[in-house]
Amino acid sequence: MISRRALLAGVAAAAAPRLVRGAPAPASLGEAAAASGLLFGASIGQEAFDDPAYAELYRRQTRILTTDVALKFDWLRPAPDRFDFSYADAIVRFAADNDKLLRGHTLIWNDRVPDWLKRLSAPEVERVFDAHIDRVVERYAGRLHAWDVVNEPFWPMDGKPGGWRDGPWFAAMGPSYVERAFRRVRAIDKTARLALNEAQCDNDYEWGRSIRPLLRGLVERLLDAGAPVDAIGLQSHLKPQWPADYSAFAGYVAGFAERGLAVSITEFDVDDSPFPNDVAARDGAVAAVGARFLNAVLAVPAVDTVVAWQLSDRYTWYREISRRAPRPLPFDRDLQIKPLGEAMAAAFAAAPRRAPRPSR
Ligand code: G3I
């Protein structure tokens, strides 16, 4: 049994250049998770190609990666008649060269679509939908651990009946686009874990309260119809400024497991904006929230993957929307482990050991 102290020493050693030979294992978040049968990783983008130290942090700390923007429709399809796979291919190569699993994010999302798609008729949108799935899924078949087949199907604030997120796919096909996507992907890629990825479910703010039952209902209908859904992705961009009950959330997560689904935490980070300017106080508060969340959800054995949304505060998406330098991730801007990273390692170590799952 590895002591928590040895574990944290190992994680801290891994965050800095390894100065001590034979540092106690596990020496990284990826290894700490693996010791409990969990996969840990992070989303990855251009930053890892531009910043060698950051690439090295991915090599040391992760066992699974998720494409950040590279496989999104707007990045792959700059024009109706053009596919640009160069960025996605580079990430697929990085994952293969470094022996990392890879989640493809995301095939179908009603947000972030190019203007040219919005101008098409419904039958044209349907043709683009099928052709896009066929081309992209064929290209990467056998090379992805998982696909976020559909991202964020619900956004009640769009005012659509049933709380559906509005956008070209929904406008052309209605709710049927979800099942159509899953069936089409499975017809081509027989091995990737096919996931339905959703945001907000972790909070008890009006968004979480409304989206949770909508997602649950959709999953029931998809499974009853025999749609090939293997997993639920719960993003988990935690918002401590909103009410949340992580024990109740774990019960919600367990409901998916009862239907035989795996569950992945797909975009983990902790919004630090409600916390004090003092860095130590802020980091401590962020770590406490992360620990409470992970300890609750990792008690559910179906949760077998935790992916952070980037690894270091140097590159978090919160930089775009924060009033001060944000600190939502396990590693700081100098790529050193923070209290959140240590809390994650401790939660991974404390998690009940997972039995190996079948490949999907
Ligand atoms: O790389 C270009 C750069 O060349 C250009 O100069 C610059 C000018 O705006 O834009 C850069 O691209 C940005 C891109 O991220 C690269 O990181 C885009 O503007 C920006 O819109 C894009 O945002 C991404 C967003 O999804 C939309 O695709 C974020 O990085 C990404 O973290 C975010 O991820 C989402 C998940 O997919 C779904 N869940 C929520 C999560 C966070 O918002």
Coordinates of C-alpha atoms and ligand atoms in Angstrom, one line a residue, residues 43 46-47 67-69 72 74-75 87 105-106 109 112 151-152 197 199 235 237 267 309-310 316-317 319-320, ligand 1:
S43 CA -7.4 18.1 -23.3
Q46 CA -1.6 23.8 -30.2
E47 CA 0.0 25.0 -26.9
T67 CA -8.6 17.0 -28.7
D68 CA -9.5 20.5 -27.6
V69 CA -10.7 22.2 -30.8
K72 CA -14.6 20.2 -34.0
D74 CA -15.6 24.5 -37.6
W75 CA -11.9 23.5 -37.5
Y87 CA -4.2 19.9 -36.8
H105 CA -14.0 15.8 -29.2
T106 CA -16.5 16.3 -30.8
W109 CA -22.3 20.0 -31.7
R112 CA -19.5 26.6 -33.0
N151 CA -21.7 17.3 -27.4
E152 CA -24.1 19.3 -25.2
N197 CA -21.1 14.5 -23.6
A199 CA -22.2 20.2 -19.5
Q235 CA -17.8 17.8 -18.4
H237 CA -16.4 22.5 -15.2
E267 CA -13.6 18.5 -18.9
W309 CA -9.6 20.7 -19.5
Q310 CA -5.9 21.5 -20.2
T316 CA -6.8 27.4 -19.3
W317 CA -9.8 28.6 -21.4
R319 CA -8.0 33.1 -19.4
E320 CA -10.5 34.4 -22.0
Ligands
G3I1 O1 -6.0 29.4 -32.3 C1 -6.7 30.5 -32.7 C2 -5.7 31.6 -33.0 O2 -5.0 31.2 -34.2 C3 -6.5 32.9 -33.3 O3 -5.6 33.9 -33.5 C4 -7.4 33.2 -32.1 C5 -8.2 34.5 -32.3 O4 -9.5 34.4 -31.7 O5 -8.3 32.2 -31.9 C6 -7.6 30.9 -31.6 O6 -8.6 30.0 -31.6 C7 -9.4 29.9 -30.4 C8 -9.4 28.4 -30.0 O7 -10.2 28.2 -28.9 C9 -8.0 27.9 -29.8 O8 -7.7 27.6 -28.5 C10 -10.8 30.3 -30.7 O9 -10.9 31.7 -30.9 C11 -11.7 30.0 -29.5 O10 -13.1 30.2 -29.9 C12 -11.6 28.5 -29.2 O11 -12.3 28.2 -28.0 C13 -12.5 26.9 -27.6 C14 -14.0 26.7 -27.4 O12 -14.3 25.4 -26.8 C15 -14.8 26.7 -28.7 O13 -14.4 25.7 -29.6 C16 -11.7 26.7 -26.4 O14 -10.3 26.7 -26.7 C17 -12.1 25.3 -25.8 O15 -11.5 25.1 -24.5 C18 -13.6 25.2 -25.6 O16 -14.0 24.0 -25.1 C19 -15.3 23.8 -24.7 C20 -15.7 22.3 -25.0 O17 -15.5 22.1 -26.4 C21 -17.1 22.0 -24.6 N1 -17.3 22.4 -23.2 C22 -16.9 23.7 -22.8 C23 -15.5 23.9 -23.1 C24 -15.0 25.3 -22.6 O18 -15.7 26.3 -23.2

